[in-house]
JSON list of C-alpha atoms in Angstrom, two decimals:
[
{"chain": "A", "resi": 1, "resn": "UNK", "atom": "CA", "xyz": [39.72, 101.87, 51.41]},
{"chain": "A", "resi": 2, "resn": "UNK", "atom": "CA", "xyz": [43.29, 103.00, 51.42]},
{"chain": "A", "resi": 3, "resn": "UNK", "atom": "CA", "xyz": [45.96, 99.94, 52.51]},
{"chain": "A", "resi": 4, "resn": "UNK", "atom": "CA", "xyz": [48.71, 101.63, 54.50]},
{"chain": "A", "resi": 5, "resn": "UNK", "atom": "CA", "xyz": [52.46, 100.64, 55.30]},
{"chain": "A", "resi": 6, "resn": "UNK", "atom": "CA", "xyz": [55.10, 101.23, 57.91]},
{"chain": "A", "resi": 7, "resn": "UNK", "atom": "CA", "xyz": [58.14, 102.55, 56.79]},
{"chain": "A", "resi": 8, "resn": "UNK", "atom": "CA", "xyz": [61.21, 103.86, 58.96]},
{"chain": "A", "resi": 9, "resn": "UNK", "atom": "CA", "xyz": [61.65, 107.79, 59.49]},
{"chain": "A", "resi": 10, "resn": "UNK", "atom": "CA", "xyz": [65.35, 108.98, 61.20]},
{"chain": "A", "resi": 11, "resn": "UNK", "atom": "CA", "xyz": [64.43, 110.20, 64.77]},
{"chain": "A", "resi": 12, "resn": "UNK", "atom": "CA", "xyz": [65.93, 113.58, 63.92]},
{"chain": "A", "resi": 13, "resn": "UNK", "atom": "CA", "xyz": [63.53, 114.12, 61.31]},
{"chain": "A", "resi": 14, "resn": "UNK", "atom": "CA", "xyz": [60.30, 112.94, 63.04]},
{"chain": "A", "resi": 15, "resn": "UNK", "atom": "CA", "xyz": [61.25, 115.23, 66.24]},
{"chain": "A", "resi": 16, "resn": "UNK", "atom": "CA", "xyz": [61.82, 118.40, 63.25]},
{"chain": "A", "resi": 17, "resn": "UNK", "atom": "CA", "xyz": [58.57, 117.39, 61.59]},
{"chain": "A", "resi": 18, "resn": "UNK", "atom": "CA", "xyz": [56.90, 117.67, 65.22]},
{"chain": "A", "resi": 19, "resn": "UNK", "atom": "CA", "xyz": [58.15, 120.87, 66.14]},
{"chain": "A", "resi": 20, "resn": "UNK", "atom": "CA", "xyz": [57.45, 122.48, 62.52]},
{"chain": "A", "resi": 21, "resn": "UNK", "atom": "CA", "xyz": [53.53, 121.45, 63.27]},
{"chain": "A", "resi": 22, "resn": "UNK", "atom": "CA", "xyz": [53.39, 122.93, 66.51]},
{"chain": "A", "resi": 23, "resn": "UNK", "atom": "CA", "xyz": [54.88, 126.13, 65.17]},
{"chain": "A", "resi": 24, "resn": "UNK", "atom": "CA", "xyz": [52.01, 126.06, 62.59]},
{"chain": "A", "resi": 25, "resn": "UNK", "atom": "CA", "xyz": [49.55, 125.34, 64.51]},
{"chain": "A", "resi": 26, "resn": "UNK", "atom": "CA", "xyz": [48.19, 122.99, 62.06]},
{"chain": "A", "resi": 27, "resn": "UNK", "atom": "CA", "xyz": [46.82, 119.26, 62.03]},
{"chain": "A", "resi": 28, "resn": "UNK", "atom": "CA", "xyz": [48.66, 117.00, 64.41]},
{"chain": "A", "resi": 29, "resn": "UNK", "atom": "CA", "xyz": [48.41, 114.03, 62.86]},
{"chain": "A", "resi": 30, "resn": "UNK", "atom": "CA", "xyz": [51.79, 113.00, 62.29]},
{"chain": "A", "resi": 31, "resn": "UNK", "atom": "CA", "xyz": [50.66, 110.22, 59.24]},
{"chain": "A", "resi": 32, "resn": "UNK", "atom": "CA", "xyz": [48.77, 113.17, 57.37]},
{"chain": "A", "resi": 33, "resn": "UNK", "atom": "CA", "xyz": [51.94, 115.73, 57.70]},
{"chain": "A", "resi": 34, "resn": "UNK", "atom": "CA", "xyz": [54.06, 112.60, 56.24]},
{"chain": "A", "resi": 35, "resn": "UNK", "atom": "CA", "xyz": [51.54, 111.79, 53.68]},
{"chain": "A", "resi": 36, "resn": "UNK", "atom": "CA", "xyz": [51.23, 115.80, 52.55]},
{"chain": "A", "resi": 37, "resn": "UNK", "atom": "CA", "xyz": [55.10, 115.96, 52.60]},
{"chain": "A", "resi": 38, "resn": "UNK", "atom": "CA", "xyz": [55.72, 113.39, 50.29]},
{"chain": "A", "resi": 39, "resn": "UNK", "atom": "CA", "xyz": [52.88, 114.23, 47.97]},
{"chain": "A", "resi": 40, "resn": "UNK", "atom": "CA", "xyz": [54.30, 117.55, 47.13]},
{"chain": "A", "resi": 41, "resn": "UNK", "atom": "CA", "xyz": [57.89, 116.19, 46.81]},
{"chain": "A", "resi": 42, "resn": "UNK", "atom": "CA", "xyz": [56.11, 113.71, 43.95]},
{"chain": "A", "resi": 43, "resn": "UNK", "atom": "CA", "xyz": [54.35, 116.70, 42.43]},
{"chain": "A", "resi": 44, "resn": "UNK", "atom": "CA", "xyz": [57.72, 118.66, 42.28]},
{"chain": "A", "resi": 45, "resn": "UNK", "atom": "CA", "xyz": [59.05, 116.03, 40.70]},
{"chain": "A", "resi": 46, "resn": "UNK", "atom": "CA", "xyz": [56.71, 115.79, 37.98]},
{"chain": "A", "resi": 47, "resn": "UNK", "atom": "CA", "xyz": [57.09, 119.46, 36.92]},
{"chain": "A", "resi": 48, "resn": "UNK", "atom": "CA", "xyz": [60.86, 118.43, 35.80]},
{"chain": "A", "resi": 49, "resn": "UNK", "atom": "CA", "xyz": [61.95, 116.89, 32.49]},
{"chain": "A", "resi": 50, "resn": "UNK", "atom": "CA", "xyz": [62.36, 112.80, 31.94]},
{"chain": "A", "resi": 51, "resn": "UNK", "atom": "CA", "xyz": [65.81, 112.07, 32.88]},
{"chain": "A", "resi": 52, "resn": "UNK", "atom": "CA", "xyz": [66.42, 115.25, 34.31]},
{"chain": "A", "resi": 53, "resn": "UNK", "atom": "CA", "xyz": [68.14, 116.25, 37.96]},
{"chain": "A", "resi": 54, "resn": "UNK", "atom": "CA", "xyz": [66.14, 118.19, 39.70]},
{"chain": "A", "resi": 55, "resn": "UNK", "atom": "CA", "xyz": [69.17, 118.47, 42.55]},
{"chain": "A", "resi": 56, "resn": "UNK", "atom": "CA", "xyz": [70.81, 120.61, 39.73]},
{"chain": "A", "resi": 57, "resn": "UNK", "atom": "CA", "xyz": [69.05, 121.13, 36.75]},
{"chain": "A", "resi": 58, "resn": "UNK", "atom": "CA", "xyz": [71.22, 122.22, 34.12]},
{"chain": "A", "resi": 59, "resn": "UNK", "atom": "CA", "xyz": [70.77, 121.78, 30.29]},
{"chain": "A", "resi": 60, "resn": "UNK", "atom": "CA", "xyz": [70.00, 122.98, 27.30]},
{"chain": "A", "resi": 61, "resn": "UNK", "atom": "CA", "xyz": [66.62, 123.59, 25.65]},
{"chain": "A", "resi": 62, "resn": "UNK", "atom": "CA", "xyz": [66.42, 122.38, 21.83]},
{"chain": "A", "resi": 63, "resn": "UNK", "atom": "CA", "xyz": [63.01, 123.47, 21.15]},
{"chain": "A", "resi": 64, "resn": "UNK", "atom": "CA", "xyz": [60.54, 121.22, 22.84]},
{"chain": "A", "resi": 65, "resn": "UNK", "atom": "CA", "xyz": [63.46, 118.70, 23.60]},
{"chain": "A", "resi": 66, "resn": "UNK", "atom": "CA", "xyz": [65.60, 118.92, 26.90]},
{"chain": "A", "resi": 67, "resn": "UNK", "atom": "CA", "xyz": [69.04, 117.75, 27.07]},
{"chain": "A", "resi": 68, "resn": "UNK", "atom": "CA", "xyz": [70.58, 117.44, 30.37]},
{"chain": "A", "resi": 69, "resn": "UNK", "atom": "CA", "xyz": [73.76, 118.03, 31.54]},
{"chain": "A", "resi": 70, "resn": "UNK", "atom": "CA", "xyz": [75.57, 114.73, 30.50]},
{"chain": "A", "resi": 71, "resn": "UNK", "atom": "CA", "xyz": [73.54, 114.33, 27.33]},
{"chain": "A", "resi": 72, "resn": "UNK", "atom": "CA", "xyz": [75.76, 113.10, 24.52]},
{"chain": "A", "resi": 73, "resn": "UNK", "atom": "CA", "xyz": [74.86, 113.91, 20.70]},
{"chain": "A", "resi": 74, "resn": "UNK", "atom": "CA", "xyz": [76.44, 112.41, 18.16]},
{"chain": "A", "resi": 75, "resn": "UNK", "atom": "CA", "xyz": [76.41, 112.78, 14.29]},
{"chain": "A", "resi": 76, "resn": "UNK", "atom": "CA", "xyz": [77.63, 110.50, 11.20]},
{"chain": "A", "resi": 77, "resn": "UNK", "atom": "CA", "xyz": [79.66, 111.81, 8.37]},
{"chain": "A", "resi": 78, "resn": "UNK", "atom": "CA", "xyz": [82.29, 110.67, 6.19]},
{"chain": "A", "resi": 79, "resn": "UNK", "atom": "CA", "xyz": [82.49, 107.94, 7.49]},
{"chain": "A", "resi": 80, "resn": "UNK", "atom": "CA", "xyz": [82.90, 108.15, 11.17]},
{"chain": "A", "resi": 81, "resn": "UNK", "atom": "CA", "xyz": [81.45, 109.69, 14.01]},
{"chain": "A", "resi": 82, "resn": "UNK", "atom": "CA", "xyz": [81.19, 112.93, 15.78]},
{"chain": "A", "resi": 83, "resn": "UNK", "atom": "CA", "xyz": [80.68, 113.66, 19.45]},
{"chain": "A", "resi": 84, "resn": "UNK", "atom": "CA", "xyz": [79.09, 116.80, 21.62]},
{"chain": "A", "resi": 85, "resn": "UNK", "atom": "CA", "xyz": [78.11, 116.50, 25.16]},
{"chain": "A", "resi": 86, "resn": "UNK", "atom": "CA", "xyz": [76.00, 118.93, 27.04]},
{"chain": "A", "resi": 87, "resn": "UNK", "atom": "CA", "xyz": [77.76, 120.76, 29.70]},
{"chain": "A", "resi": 88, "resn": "UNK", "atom": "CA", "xyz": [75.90, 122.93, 32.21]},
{"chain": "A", "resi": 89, "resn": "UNK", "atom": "CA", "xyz": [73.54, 124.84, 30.15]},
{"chain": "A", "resi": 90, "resn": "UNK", "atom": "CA", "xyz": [75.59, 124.76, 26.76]},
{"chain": "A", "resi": 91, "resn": "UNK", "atom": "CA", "xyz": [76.40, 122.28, 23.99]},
{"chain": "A", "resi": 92, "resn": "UNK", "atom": "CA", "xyz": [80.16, 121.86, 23.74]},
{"chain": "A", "resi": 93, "resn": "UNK", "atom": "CA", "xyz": [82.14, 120.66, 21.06]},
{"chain": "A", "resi": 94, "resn": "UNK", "atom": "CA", "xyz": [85.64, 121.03, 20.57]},
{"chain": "A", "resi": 95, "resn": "UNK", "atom": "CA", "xyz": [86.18, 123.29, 23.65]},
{"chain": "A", "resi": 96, "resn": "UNK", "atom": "CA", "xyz": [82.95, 125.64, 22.10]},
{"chain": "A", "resi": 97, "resn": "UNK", "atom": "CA", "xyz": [79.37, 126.19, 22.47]},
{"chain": "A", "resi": 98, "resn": "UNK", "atom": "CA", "xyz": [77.31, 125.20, 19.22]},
{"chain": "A", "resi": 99, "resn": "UNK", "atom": "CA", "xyz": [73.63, 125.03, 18.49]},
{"chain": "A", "resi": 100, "resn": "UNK", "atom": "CA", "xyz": [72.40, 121.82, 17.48]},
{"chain": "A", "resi": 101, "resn": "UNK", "atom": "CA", "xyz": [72.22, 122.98, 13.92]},
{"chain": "A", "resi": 102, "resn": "UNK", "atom": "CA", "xyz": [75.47, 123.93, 14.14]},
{"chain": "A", "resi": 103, "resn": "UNK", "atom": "CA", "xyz": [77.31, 120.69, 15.32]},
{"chain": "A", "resi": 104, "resn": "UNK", "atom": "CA", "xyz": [75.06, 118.99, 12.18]},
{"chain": "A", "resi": 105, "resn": "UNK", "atom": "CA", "xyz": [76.18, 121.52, 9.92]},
{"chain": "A", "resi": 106, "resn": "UNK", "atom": "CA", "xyz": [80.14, 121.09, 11.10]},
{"chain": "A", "resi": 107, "resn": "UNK", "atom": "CA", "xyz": [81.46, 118.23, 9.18]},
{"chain": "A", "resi": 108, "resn": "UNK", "atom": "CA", "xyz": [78.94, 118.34, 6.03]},
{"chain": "A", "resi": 109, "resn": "UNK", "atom": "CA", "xyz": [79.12, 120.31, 2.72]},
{"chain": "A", "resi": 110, "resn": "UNK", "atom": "CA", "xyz": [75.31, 120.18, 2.47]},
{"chain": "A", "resi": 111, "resn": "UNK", "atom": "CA", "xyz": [72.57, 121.83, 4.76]},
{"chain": "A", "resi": 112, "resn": "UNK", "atom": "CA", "xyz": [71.52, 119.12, 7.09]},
{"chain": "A", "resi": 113, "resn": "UNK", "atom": "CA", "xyz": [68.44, 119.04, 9.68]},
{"chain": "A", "resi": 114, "resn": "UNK", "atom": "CA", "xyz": [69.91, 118.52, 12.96]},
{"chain": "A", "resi": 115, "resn": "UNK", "atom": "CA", "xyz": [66.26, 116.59, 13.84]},
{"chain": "A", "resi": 116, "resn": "UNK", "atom": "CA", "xyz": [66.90, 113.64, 10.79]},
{"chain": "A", "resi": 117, "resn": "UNK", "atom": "CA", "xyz": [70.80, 114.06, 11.48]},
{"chain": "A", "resi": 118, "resn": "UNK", "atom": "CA", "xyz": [71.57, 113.92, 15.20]},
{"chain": "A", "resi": 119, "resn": "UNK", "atom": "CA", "xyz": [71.46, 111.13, 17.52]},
{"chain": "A", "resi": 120, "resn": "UNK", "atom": "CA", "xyz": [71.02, 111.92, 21.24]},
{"chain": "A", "resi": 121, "resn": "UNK", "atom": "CA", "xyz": [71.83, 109.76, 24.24]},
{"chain": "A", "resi": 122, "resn": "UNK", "atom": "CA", "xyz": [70.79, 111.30, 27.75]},
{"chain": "A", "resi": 123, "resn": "UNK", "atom": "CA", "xyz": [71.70, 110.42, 31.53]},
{"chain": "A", "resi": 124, "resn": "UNK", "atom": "CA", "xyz": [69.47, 107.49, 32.11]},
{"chain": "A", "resi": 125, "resn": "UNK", "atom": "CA", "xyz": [68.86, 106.42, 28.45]},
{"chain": "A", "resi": 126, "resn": "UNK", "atom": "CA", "xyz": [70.74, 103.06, 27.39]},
{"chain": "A", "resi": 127, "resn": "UNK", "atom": "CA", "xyz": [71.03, 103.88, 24.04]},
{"chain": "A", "resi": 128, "resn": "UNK", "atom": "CA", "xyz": [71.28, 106.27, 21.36]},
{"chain": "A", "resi": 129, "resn": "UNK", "atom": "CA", "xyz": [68.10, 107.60, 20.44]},
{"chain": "A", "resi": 130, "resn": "UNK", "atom": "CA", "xyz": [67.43, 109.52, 16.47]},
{"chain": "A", "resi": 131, "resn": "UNK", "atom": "CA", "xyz": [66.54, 113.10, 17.35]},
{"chain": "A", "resi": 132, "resn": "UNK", "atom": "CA", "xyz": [63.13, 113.53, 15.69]},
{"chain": "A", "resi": 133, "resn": "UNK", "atom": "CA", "xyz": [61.91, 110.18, 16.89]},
{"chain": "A", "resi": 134, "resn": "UNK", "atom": "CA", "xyz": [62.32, 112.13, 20.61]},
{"chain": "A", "resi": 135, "resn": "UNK", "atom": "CA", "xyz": [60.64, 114.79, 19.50]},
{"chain": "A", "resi": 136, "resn": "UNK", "atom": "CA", "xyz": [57.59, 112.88, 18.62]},
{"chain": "A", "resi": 137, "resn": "UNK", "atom": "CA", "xyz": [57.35, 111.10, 21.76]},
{"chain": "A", "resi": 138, "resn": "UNK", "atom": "CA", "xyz": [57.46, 114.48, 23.75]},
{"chain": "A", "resi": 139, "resn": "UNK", "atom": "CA", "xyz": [54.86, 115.71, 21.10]},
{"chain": "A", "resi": 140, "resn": "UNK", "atom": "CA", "xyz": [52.54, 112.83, 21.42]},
{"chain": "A", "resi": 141, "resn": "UNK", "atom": "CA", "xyz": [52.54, 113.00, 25.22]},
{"chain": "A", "resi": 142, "resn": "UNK", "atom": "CA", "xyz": [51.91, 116.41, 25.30]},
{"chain": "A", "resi": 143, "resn": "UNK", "atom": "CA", "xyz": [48.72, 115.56, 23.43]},
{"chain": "A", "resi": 144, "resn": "UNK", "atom": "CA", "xyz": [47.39, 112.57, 25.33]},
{"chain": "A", "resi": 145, "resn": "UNK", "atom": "CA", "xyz": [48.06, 115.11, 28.55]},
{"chain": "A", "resi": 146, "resn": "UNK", "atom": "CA", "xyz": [45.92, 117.85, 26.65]},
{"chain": "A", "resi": 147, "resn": "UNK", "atom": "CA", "xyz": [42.63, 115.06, 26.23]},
{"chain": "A", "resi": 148, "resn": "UNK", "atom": "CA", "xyz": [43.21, 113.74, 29.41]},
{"chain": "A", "resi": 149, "resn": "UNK", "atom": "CA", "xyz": [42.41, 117.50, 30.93]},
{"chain": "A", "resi": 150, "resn": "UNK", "atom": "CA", "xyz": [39.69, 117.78, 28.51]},
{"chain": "A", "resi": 151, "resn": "UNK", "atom": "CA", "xyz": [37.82, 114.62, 29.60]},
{"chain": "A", "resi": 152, "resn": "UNK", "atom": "CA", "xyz": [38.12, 115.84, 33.06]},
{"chain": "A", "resi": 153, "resn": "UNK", "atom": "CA", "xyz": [36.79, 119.00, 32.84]},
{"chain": "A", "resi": 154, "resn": "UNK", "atom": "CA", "xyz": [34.27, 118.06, 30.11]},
{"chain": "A", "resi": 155, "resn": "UNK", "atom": "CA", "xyz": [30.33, 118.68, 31.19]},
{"chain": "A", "resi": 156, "resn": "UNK", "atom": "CA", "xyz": [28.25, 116.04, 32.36]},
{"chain": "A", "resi": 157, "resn": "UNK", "atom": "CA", "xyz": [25.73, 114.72, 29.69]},
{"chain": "A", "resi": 158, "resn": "UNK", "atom": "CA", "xyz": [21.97, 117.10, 29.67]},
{"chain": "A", "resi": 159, "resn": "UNK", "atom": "CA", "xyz": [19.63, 115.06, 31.36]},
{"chain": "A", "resi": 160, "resn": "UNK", "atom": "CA", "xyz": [16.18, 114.71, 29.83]},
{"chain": "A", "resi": 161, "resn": "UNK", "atom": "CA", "xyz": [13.75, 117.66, 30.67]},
{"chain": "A", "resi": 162, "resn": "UNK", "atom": "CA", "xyz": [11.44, 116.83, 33.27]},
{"chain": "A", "resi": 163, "resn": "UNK", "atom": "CA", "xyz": [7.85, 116.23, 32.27]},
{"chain": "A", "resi": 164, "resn": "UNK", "atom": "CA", "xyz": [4.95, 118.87, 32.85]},
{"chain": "A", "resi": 165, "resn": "UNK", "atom": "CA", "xyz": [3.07, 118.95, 36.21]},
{"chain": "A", "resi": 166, "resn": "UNK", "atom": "CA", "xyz": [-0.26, 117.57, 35.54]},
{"chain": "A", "resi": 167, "resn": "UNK", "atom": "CA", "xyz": [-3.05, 120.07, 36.43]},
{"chain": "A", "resi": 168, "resn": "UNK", "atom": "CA", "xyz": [-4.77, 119.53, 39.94]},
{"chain": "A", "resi": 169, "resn": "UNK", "atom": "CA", "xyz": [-8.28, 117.05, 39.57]},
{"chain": "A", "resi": 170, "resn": "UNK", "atom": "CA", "xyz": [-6.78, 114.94, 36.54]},
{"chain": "A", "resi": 171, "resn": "UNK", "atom": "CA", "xyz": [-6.84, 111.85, 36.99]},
{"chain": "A", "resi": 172, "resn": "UNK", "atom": "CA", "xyz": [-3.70, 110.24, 34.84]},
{"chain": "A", "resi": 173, "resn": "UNK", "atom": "CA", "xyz": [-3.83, 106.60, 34.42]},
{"chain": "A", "resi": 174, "resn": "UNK", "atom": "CA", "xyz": [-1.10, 104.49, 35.75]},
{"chain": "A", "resi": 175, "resn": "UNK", "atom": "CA", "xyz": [2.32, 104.17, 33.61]},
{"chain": "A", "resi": 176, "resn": "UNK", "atom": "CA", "xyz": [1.83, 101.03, 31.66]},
{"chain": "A", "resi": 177, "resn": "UNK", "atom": "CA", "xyz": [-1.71, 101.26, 31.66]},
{"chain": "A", "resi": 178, "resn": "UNK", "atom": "CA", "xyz": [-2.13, 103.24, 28.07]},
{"chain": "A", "resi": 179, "resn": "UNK", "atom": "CA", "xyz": [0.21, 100.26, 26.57]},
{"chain": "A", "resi": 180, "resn": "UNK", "atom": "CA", "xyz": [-1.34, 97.52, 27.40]},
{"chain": "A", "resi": 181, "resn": "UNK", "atom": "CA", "xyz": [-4.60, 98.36, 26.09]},
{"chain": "A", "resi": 182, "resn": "UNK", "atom": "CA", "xyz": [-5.51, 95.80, 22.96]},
{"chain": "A", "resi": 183, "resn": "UNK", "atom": "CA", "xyz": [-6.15, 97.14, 19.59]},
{"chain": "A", "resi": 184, "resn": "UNK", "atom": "CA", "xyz": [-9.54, 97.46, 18.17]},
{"chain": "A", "resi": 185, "resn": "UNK", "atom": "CA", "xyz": [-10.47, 94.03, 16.57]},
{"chain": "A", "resi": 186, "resn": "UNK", "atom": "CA", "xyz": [-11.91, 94.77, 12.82]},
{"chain": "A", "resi": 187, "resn": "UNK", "atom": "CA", "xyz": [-12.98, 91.14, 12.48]},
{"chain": "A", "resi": 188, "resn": "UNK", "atom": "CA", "xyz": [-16.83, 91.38, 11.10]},
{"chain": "A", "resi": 189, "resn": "UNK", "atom": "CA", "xyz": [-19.80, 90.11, 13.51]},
{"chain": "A", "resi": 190, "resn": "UNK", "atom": "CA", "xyz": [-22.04, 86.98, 13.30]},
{"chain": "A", "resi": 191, "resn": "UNK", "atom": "CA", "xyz": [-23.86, 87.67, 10.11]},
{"chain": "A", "resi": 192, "resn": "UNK", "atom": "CA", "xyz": [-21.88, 90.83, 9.10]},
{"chain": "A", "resi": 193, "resn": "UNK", "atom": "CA", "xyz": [-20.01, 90.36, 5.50]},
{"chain": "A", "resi": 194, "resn": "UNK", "atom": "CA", "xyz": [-19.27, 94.03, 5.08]},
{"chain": "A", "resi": 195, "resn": "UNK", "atom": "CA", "xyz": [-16.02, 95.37, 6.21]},
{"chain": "A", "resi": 196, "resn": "UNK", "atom": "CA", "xyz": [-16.43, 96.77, 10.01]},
{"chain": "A", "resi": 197, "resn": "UNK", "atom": "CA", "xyz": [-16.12, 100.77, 10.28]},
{"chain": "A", "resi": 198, "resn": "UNK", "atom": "CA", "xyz": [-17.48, 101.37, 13.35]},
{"chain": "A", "resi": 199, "resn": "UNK", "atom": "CA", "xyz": [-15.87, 101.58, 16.78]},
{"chain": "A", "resi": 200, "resn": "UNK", "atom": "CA", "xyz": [-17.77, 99.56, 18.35]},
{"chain": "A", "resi": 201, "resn": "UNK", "atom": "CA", "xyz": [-20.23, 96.03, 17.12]},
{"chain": "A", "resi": 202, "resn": "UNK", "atom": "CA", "xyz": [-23.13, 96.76, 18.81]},
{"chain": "A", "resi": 203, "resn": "UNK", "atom": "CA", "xyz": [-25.20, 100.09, 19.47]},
{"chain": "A", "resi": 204, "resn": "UNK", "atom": "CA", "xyz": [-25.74, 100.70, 23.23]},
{"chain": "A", "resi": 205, "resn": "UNK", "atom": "CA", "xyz": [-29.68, 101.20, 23.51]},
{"chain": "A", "resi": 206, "resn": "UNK", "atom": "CA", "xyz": [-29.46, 97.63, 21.80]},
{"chain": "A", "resi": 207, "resn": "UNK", "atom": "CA", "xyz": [-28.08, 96.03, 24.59]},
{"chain": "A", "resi": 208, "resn": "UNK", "atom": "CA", "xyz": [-28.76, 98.24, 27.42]},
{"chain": "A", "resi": 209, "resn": "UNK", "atom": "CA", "xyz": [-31.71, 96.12, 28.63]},
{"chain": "A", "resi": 210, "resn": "UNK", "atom": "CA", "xyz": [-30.60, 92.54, 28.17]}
]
């Protein structure tokens, strides 16, 4: 069972959400239109990036990383360090757009791998985080996602095939019955010192008429 709570709703917006339900001729139950509403705004929400704004989404897409607008990247040579920030849908450094690669690349004589060589700090984060180590995260989560759909959609075990009807005018004896039945004792008679081989001690005309 479901626990519920009350929560307060502007006037304005309960008398819209009214009015929108009578124009759709749909369910009037005021709880259910509140409780739909909200799930969808959730599930919208979902669809966006950690850390992103989905009020204005602007950033830039580094592979399977998303940097935000405000997302600061910084790098470490010769001693000090160096600064881009993400603005709008471009990384800008100096007054120009680079590519992550290229901001790596700016202050080092060597190739460098922007992924081992950048830091990145986005809206939200409180600290600077190494590039790659992001990367994994995203990577890994994408992963656990892709079993969790698997285990939902997985079939349901085979159940065991059923057993054949028995034929009409057979008797079948009852379950447990066939168990419980004792073994054949091989023990020798009264008077017997050879091993016993046959089913059964005594022969039937013998003691038919005792």
């Amino acid at each position: 069972m479901f626990t519920t709570m009350s929560v307060q709703l502007p006037t304005n917006t309960l008398l819209d959400l009214v009015a929108q339900l009578k124009r759709r001729s749909g369910s009037q139950d005021l709880s259910e239109a509140i409780t739909t509403a909200v799930e969808f705004w959730l599930a919208d929400l979902k669809k966006f990036p950690k850390t992103a704004d989905p009020e204005g989404l602007h950033g830039y897409q580094w592979k399977c990383l998303f940097l935000p607008e405000g997302t600061v990247l910084r790098s470490w040579s010769y001693g000090e360090h160096n600064y881009a920030r993400v603005e709008g849908d471009e990384i800008i450094h100096n007054g120009k757009a680079v590519t992550p690669n290229q901001f790596a690349r700016s202050f080092a004589r060597t190739t460098r791998n922007a992924w081992e060589d950048l830091y990145v700090r986005r809206p939200g984060d409180k600290q600077f985080k190494l590039a790659t180590v992001l990367r994994k995260e995203i990577l890994r989560e994408q992963e656990e996602a892709c079993k969790a759909k698997l285990q939902v959609v997985a079939l349901p075990p085979l159940s065991a095939p059923a057993a054949p009807p028995v034929p009409s005018g057979v008797n079948m004896p009852p379950d447990g019955v066939a168990a419980s039945v004792a073994p054949r004792d091989p023990t020798p008679g009264e008077g017997w010192t050879l091993p016993e081989r046959r089913k059964w001690r005594f022969r039937l005309e013998d003691v038919a008429f005792d």
